Short mmCIF file of C-alpha atoms and ligand atoms in Angstrom, two decimals:
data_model
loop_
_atom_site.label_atom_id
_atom_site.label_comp_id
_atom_site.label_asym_id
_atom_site.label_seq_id
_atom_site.Cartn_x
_atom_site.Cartn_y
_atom_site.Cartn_z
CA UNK A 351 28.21 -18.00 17.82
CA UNK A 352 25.00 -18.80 19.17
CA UNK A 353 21.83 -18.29 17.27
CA UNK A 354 18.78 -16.13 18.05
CA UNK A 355 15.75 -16.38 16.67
CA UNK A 356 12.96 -14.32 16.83
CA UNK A 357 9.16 -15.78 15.75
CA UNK A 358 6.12 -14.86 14.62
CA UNK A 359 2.97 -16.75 15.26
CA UNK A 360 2.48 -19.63 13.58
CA UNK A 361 -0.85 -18.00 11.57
CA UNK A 362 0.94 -15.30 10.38
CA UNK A 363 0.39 -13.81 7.24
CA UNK A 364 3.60 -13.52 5.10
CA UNK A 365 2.49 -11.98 1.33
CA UNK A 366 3.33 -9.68 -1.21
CA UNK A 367 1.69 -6.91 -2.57
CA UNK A 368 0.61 -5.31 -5.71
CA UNK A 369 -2.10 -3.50 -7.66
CA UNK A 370 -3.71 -4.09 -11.18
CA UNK A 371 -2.90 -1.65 -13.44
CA UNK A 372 1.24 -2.12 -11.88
CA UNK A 373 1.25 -5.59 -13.05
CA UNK A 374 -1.71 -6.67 -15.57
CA UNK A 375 -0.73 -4.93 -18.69
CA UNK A 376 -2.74 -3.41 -21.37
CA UNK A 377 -4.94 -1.65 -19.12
CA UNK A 378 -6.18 0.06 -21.81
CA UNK A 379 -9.71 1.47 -20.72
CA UNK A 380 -8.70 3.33 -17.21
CA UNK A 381 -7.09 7.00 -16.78
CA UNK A 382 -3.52 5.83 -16.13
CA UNK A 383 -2.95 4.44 -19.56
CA UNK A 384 -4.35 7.37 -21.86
CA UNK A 385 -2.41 9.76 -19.14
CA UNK A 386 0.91 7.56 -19.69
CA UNK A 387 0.11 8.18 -23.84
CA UNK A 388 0.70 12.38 -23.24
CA UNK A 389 4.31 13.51 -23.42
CA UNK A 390 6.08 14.44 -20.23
CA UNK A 391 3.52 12.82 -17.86
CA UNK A 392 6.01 9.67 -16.55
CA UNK A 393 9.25 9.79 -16.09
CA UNK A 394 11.24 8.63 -18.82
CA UNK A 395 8.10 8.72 -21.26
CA UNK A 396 7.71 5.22 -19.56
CA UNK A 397 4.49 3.23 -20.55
CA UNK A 398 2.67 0.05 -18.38
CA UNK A 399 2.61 -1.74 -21.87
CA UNK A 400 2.30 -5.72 -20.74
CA UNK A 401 3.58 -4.27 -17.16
CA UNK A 402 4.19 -7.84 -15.94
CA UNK A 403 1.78 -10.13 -17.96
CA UNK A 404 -0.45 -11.00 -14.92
CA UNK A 405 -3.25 -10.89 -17.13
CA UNK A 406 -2.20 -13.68 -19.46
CA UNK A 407 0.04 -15.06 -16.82
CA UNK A 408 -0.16 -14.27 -13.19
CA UNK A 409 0.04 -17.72 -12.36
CA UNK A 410 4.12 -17.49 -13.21
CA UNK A 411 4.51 -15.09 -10.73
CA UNK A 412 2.02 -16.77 -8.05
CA UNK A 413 4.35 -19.94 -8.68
CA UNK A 414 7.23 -17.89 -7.47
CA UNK A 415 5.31 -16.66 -4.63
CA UNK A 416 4.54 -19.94 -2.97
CA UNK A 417 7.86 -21.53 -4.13
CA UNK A 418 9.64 -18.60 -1.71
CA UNK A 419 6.99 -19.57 0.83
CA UNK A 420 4.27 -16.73 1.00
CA UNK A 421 0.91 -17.71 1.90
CA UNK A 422 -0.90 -14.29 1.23
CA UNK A 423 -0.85 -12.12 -1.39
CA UNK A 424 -2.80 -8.75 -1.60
CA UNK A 425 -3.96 -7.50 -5.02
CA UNK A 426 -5.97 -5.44 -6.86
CA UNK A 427 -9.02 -5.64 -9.21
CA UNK A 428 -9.16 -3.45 -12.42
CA UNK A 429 -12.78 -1.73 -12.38
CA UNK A 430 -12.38 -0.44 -15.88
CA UNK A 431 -12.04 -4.40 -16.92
CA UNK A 432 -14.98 -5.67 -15.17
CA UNK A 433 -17.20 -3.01 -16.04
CA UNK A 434 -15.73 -1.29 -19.61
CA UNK A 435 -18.93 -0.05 -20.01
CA UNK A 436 -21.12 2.50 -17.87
CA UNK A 437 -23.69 -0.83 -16.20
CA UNK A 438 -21.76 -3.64 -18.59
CA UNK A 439 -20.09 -5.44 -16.62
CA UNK A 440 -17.68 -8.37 -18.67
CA UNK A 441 -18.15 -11.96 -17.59
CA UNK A 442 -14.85 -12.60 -19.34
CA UNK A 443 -12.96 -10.38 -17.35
CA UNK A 444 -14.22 -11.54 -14.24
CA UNK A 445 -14.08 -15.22 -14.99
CA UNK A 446 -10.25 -14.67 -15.43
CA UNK A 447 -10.42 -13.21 -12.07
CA UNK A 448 -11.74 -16.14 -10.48
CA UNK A 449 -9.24 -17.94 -11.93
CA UNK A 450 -6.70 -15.87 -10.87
CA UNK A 451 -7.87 -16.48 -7.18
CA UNK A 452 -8.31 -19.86 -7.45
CA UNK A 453 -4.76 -20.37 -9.13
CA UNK A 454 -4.08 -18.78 -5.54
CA UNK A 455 -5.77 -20.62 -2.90
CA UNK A 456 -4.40 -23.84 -5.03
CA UNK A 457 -0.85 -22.52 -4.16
CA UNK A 458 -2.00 -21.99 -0.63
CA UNK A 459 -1.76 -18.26 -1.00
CA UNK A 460 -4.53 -16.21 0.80
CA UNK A 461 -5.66 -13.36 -1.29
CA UNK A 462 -6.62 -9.96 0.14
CA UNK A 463 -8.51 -7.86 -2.70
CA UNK A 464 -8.26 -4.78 -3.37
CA UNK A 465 -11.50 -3.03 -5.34
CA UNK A 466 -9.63 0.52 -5.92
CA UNK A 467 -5.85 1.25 -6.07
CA UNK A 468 -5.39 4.44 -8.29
CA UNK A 469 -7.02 3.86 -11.73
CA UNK A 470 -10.77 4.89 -12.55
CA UNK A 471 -12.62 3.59 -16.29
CA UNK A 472 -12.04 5.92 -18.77
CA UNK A 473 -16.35 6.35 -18.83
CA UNK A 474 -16.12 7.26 -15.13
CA UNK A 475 -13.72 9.80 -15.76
CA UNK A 476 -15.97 11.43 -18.32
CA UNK A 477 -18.15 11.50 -15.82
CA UNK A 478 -16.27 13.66 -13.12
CA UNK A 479 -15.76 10.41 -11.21
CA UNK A 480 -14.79 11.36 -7.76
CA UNK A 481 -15.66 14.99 -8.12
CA UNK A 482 -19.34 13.74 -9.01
CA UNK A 483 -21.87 11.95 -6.67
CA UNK A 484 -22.33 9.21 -8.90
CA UNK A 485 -19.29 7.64 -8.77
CA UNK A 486 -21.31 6.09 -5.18
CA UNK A 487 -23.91 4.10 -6.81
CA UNK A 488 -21.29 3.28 -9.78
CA UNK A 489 -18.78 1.93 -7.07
CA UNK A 490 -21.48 0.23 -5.01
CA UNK A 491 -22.81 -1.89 -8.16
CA UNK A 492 -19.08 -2.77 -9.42
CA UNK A 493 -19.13 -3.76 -5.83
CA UNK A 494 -21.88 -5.87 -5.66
CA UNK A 495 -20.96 -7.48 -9.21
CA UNK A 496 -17.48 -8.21 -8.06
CA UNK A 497 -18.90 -9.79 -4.34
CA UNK A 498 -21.62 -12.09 -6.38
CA UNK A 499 -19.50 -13.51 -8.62
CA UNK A 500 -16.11 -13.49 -6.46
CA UNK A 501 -17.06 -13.32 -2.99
CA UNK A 502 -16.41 -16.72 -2.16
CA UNK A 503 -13.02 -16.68 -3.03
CA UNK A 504 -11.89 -13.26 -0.60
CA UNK A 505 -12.34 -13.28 3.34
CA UNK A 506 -10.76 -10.33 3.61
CA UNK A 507 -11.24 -7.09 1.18
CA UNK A 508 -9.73 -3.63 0.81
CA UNK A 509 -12.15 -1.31 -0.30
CA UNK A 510 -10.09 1.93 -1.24
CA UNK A 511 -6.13 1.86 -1.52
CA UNK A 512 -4.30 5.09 0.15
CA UNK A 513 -7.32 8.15 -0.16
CA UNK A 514 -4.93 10.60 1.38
CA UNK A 515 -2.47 10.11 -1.65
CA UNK A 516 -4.96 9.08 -3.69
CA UNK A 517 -6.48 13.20 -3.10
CA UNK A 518 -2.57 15.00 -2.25
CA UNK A 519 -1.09 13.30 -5.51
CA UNK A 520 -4.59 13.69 -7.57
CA UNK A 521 -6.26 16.97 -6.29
CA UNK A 522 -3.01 18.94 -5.21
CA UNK A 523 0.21 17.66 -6.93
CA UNK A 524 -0.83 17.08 -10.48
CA UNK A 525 1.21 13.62 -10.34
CA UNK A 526 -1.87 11.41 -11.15
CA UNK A 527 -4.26 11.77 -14.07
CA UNK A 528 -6.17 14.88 -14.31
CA UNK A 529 -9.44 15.03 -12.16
CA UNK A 530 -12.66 17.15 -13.22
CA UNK A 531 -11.40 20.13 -10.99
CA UNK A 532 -7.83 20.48 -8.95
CA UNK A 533 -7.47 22.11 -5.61
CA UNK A 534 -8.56 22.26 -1.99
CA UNK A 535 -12.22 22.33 -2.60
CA UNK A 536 -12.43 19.44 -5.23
CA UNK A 537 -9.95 17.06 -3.21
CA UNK A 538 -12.38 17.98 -0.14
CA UNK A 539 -14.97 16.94 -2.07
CA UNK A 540 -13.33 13.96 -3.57
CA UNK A 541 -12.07 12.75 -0.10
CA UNK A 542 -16.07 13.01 0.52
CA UNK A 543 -16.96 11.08 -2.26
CA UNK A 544 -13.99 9.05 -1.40
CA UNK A 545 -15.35 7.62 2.32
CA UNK A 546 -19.26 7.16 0.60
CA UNK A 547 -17.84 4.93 -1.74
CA UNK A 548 -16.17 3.00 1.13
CA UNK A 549 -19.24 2.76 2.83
CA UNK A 550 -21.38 1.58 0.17
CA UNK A 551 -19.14 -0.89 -0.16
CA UNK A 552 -18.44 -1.86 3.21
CA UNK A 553 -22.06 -3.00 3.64
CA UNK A 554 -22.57 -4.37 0.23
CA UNK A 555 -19.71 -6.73 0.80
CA UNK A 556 -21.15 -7.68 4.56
CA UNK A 557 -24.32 -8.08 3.77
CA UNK A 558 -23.40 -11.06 1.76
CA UNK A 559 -20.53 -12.00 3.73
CA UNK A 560 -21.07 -10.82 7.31
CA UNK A 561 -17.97 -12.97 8.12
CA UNK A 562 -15.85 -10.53 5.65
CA UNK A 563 -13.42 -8.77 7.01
CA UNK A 564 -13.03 -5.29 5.15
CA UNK A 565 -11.00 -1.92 5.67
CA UNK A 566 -8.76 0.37 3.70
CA UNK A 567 -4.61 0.16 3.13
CA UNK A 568 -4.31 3.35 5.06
CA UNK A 569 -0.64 5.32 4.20
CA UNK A 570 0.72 5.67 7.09
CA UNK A 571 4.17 7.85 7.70
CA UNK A 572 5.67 9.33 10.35
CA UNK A 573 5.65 13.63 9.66
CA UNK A 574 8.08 15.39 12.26
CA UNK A 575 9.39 18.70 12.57
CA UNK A 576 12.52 18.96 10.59
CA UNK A 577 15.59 18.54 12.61
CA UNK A 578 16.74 22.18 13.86
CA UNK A 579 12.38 23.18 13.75
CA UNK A 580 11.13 25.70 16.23
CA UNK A 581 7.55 24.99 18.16
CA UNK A 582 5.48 26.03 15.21
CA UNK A 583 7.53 23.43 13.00
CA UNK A 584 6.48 20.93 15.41
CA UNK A 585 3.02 21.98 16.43
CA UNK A 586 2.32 22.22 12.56
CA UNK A 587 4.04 18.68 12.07
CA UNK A 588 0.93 17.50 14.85
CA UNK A 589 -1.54 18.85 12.73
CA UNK A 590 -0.32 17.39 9.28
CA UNK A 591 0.32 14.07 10.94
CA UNK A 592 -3.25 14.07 11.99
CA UNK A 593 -4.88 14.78 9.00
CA UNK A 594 -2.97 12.50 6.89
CA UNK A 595 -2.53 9.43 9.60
CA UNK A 596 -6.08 9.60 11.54
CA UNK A 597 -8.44 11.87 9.70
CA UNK A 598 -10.15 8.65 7.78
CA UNK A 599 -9.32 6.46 10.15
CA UNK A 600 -11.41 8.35 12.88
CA UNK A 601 -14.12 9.04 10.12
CA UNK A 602 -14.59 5.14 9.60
CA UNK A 603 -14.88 4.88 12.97
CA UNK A 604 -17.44 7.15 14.20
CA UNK A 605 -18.71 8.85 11.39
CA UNK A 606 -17.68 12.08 11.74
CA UNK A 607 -15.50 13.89 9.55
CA UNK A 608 -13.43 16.56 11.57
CA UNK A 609 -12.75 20.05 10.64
CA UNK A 610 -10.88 21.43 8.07
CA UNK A 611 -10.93 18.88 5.27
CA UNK A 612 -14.76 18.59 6.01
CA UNK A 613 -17.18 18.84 8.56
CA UNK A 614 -20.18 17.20 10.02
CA UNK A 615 -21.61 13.60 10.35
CA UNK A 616 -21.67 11.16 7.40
CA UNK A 617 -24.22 8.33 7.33
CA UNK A 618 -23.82 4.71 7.48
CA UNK A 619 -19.99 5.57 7.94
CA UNK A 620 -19.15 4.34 11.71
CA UNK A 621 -18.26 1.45 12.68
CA UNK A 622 -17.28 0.31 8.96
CA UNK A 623 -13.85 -0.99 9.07
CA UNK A 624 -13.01 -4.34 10.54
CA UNK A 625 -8.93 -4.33 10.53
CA UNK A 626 -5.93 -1.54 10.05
CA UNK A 627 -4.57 -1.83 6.84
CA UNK A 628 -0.87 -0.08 7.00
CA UNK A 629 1.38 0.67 4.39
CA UNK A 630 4.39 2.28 5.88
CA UNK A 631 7.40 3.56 3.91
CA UNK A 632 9.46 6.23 5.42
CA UNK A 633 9.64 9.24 7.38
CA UNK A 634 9.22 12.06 6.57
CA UNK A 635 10.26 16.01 7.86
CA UNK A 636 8.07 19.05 7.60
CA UNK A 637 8.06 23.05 8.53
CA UNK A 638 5.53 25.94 9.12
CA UNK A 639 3.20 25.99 6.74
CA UNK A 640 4.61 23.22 4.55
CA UNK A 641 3.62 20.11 3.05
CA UNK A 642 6.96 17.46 2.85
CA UNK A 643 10.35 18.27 2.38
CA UNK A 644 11.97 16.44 0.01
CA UNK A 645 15.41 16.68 1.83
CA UNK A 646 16.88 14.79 4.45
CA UNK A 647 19.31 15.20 7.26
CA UNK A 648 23.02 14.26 7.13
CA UNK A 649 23.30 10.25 7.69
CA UNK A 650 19.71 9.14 6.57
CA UNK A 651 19.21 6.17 4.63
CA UNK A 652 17.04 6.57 1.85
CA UNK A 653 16.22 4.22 -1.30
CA UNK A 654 16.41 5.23 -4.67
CA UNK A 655 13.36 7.63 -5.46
CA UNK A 656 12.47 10.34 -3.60
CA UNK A 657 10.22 7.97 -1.51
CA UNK A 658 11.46 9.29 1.90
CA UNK A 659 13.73 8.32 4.79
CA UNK A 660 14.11 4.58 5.86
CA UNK A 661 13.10 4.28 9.34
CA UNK A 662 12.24 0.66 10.48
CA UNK A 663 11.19 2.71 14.21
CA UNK A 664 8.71 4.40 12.64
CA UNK A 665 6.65 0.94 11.61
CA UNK A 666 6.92 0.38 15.66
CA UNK A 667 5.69 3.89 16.00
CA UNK A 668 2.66 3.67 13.11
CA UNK A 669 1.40 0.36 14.94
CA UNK A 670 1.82 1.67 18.18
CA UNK A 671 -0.49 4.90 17.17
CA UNK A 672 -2.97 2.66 15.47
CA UNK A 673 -3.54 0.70 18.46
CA UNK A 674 -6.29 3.03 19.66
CA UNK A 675 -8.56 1.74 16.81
CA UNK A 676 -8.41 -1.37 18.67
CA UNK A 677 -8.78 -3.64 15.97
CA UNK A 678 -6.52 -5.84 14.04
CA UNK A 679 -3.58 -4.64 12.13
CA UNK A 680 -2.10 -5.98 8.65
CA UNK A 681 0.86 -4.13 7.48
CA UNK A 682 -0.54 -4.22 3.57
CA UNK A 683 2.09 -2.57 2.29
CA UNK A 684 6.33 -2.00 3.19
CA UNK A 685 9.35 -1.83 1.00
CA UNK A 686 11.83 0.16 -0.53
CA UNK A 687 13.17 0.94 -4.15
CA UNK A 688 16.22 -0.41 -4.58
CA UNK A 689 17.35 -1.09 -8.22
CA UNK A 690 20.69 -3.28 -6.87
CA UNK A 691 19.31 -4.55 -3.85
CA UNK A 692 22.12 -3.06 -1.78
CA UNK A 693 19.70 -2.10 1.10
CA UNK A 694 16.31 -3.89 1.13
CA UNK A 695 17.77 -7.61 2.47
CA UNK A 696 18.66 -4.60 5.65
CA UNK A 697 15.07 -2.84 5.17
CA UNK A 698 13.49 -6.01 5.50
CA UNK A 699 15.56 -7.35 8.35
CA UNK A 700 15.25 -3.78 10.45
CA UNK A 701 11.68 -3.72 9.54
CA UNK A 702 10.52 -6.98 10.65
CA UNK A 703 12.56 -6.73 13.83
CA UNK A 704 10.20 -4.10 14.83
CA UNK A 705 7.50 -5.46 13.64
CA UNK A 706 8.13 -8.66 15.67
CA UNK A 707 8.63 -6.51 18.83
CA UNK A 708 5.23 -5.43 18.29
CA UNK A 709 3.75 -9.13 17.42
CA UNK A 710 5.24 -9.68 20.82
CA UNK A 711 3.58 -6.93 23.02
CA UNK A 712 0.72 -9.23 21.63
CA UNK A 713 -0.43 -6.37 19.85
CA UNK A 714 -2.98 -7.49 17.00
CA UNK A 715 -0.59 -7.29 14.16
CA UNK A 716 -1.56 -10.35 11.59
CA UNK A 717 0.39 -10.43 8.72
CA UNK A 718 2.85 -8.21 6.61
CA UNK A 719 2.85 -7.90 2.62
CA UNK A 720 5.65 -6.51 1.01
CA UNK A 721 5.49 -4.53 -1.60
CA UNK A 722 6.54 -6.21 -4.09
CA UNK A 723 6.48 -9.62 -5.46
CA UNK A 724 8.04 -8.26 -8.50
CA UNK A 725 9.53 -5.19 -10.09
CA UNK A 726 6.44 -3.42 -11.36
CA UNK A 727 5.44 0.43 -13.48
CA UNK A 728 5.72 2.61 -9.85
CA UNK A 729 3.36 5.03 -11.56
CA UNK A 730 4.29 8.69 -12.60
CA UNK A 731 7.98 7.26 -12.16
CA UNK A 732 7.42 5.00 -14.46
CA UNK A 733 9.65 2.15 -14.67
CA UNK A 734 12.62 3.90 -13.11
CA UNK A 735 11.79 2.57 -9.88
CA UNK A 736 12.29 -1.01 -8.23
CA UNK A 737 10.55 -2.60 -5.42
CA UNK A 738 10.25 -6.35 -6.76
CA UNK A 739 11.68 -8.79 -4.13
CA UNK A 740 12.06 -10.49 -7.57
CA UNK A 741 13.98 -8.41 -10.40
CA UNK A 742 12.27 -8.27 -14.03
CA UNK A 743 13.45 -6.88 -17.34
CA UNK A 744 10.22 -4.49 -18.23
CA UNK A 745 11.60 -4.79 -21.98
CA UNK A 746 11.70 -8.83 -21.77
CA UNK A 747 9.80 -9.90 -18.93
CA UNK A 748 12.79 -11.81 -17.71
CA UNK A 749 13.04 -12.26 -13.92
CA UNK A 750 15.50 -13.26 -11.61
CA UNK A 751 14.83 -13.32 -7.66
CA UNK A 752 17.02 -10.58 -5.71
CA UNK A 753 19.08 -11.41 -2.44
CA UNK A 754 16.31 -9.76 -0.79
CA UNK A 755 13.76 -12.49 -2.31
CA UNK A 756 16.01 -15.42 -0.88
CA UNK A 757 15.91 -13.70 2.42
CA UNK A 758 12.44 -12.90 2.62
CA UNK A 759 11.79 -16.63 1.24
CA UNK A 760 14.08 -17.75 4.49
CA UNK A 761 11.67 -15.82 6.51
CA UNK A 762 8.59 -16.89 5.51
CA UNK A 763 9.43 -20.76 5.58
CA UNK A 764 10.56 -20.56 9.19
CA UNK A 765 8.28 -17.58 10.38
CA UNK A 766 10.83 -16.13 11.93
CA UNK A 767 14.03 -13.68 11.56
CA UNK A 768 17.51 -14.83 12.93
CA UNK A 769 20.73 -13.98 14.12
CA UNK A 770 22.34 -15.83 11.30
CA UNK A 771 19.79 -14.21 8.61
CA UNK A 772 21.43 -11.14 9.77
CA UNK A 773 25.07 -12.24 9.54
CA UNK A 774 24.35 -13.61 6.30
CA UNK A 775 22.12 -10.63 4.80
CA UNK A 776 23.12 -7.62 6.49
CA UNK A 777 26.07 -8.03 9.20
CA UNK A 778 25.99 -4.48 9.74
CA UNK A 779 22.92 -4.32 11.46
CA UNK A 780 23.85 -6.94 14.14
CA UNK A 781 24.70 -4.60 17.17
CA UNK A 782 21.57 -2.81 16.12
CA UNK A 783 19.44 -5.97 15.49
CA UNK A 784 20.81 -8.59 18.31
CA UNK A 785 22.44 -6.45 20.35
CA UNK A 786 23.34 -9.71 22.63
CA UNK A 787 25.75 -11.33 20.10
CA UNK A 788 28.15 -8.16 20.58
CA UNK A 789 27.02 -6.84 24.46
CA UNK A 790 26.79 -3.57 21.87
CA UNK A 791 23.33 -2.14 23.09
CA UNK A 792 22.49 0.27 20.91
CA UNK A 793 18.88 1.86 21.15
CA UNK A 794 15.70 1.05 19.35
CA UNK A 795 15.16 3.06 16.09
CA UNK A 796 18.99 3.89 15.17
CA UNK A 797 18.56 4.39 11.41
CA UNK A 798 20.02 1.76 9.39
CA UNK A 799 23.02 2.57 7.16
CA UNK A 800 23.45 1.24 4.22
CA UNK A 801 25.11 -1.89 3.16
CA UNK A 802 28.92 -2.25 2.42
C1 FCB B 1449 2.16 3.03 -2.60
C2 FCB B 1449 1.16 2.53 -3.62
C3 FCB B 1449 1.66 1.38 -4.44
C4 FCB B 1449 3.12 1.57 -4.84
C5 FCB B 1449 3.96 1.89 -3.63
C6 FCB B 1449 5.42 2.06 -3.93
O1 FCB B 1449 1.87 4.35 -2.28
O2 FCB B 1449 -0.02 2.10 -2.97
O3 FCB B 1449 0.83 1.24 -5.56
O4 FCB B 1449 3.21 2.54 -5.82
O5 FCB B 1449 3.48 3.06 -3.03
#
C-alpha cells in the first residue's frame, strides 16, 4: 500500500505539558496539599505526596522527553515555593528553577512557563487571595521576581492557566480548595481579580522582555445543545459557549468585560495577549438553563473520567473560532485519560489530523503540547486518572512509556503523521483518517470509536 504522509512545518512545536503541584511533590505550602490532608476531598483519599519527583528529579523525565523527540515542554512554576513567605521570596527555590530550565534548553526542549495553574500559598489564602485586591500587587511582584531572575531562560510565558475552570470548579462546584466566599458574586469578583493579575503581569514581563511572547492556556470546549434540544437548548448552548470560550479572550483584547459576569472597561487590559493558548479536551452537551451534562449520546467515545466526549472535529472547530483573535495559536494543552492506553494512540492520531488540516489552511497554529509527559495527581480525582504518554507507578515512581508515547515519539521525530502510523496504531481509523487508501470517504469529524 502506498504511504501518505501528512507534515507539519519544520518549526513546529511538539511538547508536553504539565503543571507544578501535578508533578513536583511535597508541595507542602499551597492550598491543594492541606485540602488533599481533609477526608473525602480527592477521590480515593489520594494525596500528591512526591507526585512525580520533578523537584529532586525532573531532569529523568526531561531525558525521556527529548529521547521521544519533543522539543517544547510547557510547565508550571509553584508560587508558594518561590515566595513561602508574604514578600520572601527563596533564592533556593528559584535557583532550582533555573536549573530546571536550563536542564531543558540543554536537551533542546523549549520551555513555555506557566506562573499560575491552580494552587495559591497557603499565606495568600489567608489572605482571601482572589476574592481580595491584593492578590494584584502580590502576583505582580512574584512576577517581577520570577522575570529578574528567570527571564532569560522563557520566550514565551503563560500568565494564568484555565480562569474559567479555575472560577466554575473554585467559586461554583466546590471541587477545588475552598475560596474566602463561594458563589456567583465572589467568582465574578475573582474572575475580576483574575484578568488584573494577568495584566500586571503581562506588562511586568514585557517591559523587561518586550520580545516575550505572553497569553493565557484558555479551556476551550465545544458546548452544544444536547442531541434531541429544542431552540432554547441551543440558543442557551450560544450563550454558555460564549461566556466560557470568548468572554476573557475578548476582555484581553479590548478591555472590556461584557455583561453578565461583569461589566465595564478594565485598565491596562487591551491589547495584552500575544498568542492563543488552547487546551481542548472534549465536547460537551448542554440544556435550558443548565451548566454540562455529564451524559453522552449512544456511540460517543469517551476516556476514562468524566472528562467529556472525544471529538478530534471539535479541535478544528476551537481553532477555527479562535481565528478572529488573529494572532498565533499553540494548542497548550490535549489528551485523554486512558489508564490502558486502548484509545489515546487513536486520540492522538484523530487529533493531529485535524490539527494538521488547520496547519495547512496556513492558519497560525505553532505547536501542540500534550498533556502529559507522564501520569501525574489529576487533582480532586486524585490519582485515579491517567494522561501520561508515559505510564508511572504513583506508589514506586516506576515508569514505562505507553504505545501512545512510541507513537507520539514517531511523530515528533518526523513532524509528521502517516498512513502507516495509522495502520500500525489505530487501523480503525483509516477510512476516517486517509480516506484514499480505501476510496471510503467518510466526512470530517465522524467520532472515533474505540480501539479493538
Ligand atoms: C486541565 C488542567 C490540567 C489537567 C488537565 C487534565 O484542565 O489544566 O492541569 O488537570 O485538565
Amino acid at each position: 500500500m502506498a504511504e501518505a504522509t501528512l507534515y507539519f512545518p519544520a518549526d513546529f512545536l511538539w511538547g508536553t505539558a504539565t503543571s507544578s503541584h501535578q508533578v513536583e511533590g511535597q508541595n507542602q505550602n499551597n492550598d491543594w496539599w492541606a485540602w488533599e490532608a481533609q477526608e473525602g476531598k480527592i477521590l480515593e483519599g489520594h494525596r500528591s505526596g512526591r507526585a512525580c519527583d520533578w523537584w529532586d528529579n525532573a531532569e529523568a523525565d526531561h531525558d525521556r522527553a527529548a529521547q521521544m523527540g519533543t522539543n517544547a515542554h510547557r510547565l508550571s512554576l509553584e508560587w508558594s515555593r518561590i515566595e513561602p513567605e508574604p514578600s520572601v521570596f527563596s533564592g533556593e527555590a528559584l535557583a532550582r528553577y533555573r536549573e530546571i530550565l536550563q536542564a531543558m534548553h540543554q536537551r533542546g526542549i523549549e520551555p513555555i512557563v506557566t506562573l499560575h495553574h491552580f494552587t495559591n500559598p497557603l499565606w495568600l489564602t489567608e489572605k482571601g487571595d482572589f476574592d481580595s485586591d491584593i492578590v494584584v500587587d502580590y502576583f505582580r511582584r512574584y512576577t517581577a521576581k520570577v522575570v529578574s531572575t528567570l527571564g532569560d531562560l522563557v520566550d514565551k510565558w503563560v500568565t494564568i492557566n484555565e480562569p474559567m475552570i479555575y472560577v466554575l470548579k473554585r467559586y461554583l462546584e466546590n471541587a477545588f480548595p475552598p475560596p474566602a466566599a463561594r458563589g456567583w458574586s465572589a467568582a465574578g469578583r475573582a474572575l475580576q481579580h483574575l484578568l488584573r493579575c494577568h495584566a500586571a503581569a503581562y506588562h511586568t514581563i514585557k517591559d523587561v522582555y518586550p520580545a516575550a511572547q505572553v497569553g493565557v492556556a484558555k479551556n476551550m470546549a465545544v458546548l452544544e445543545a444536547r442531541p434531541g434540544g429544542n431552540t432554547l437548548d441551543k440558543w442557551w448552548a450560544g450563550q454558555l459557549s460564549f461566556l466560557f470560550n470568548d468572554w476573557w479572550m475578548l476582555a484581553l483584547r479590548d478591555g472590556y468585560l461584557r455583561w453578565p459576569l461583569a461589566g465595564g472597561h478594565m485598565q491596562n487590559l487591551a491589547r495584552t495577549s500575544d498568542f492563543v493558548g488552547i487546551n481542548y479536551y472534549a465536547r460537551y452537551y448542554t440544556r435550558f438553563l443548565r451548566t454540562y451534562e455529564q451524559e453522552w449520546p449512544a456511540g460517543a467515545t469517551v476516556g476514562d473520567g468524566n472528562y467529556g466526549e472525544v471529538y478530534p472535529y471539535g479541535l478544528y472547530r476551537v481553532i477555527r473560532h479562535a481565528l478572529r483573535y488573529e494572532q498565533p495559536i499553540y494548542i497548550t494543552e490535549n489528551g485523554v485519560p486512558d489508564m490502558e492506553d486502548k484509545l489515546r494512540p487513536a486520540f492522538l492520531l484523530a487529533h493531529l489530523r485535524e490539527l494538521w488540516r488547520t496547519v495547512n489552511f496556513n492558519w497560525p497554529v505553532m505547536g501542540y503540547f500534550h498533556w502529559s509527559l507522564v501520569d501525574n495527581f489529576e487533582w480532586e480525582h486524585g490519582w485515579t486518572q491517567r494522561f501520561g504518554l508515559i505510564a508511572m507507578n504513583p506508589e514506586t515512581g516506576e515508569r514505562r512509556l505507553r504505545r501512545s508515547g512510541q507513537l507520539y515519539s514517531e511523530i515528533c521525530n518526523s513532524g509528521s503523521i502517516s498512513s502507516d502510523m495509522v495502520a500500525r496504531y489505530a487501523p480503525q481509523l483509516m477510512s476516517n483518517l486517509f480516506p484514499g487508501s480505501t476510496g471510503d470517504l467518510v466526512p470530517a469529524g465522524t467520532p472515533i470509536s474505540s480501539a479493538s
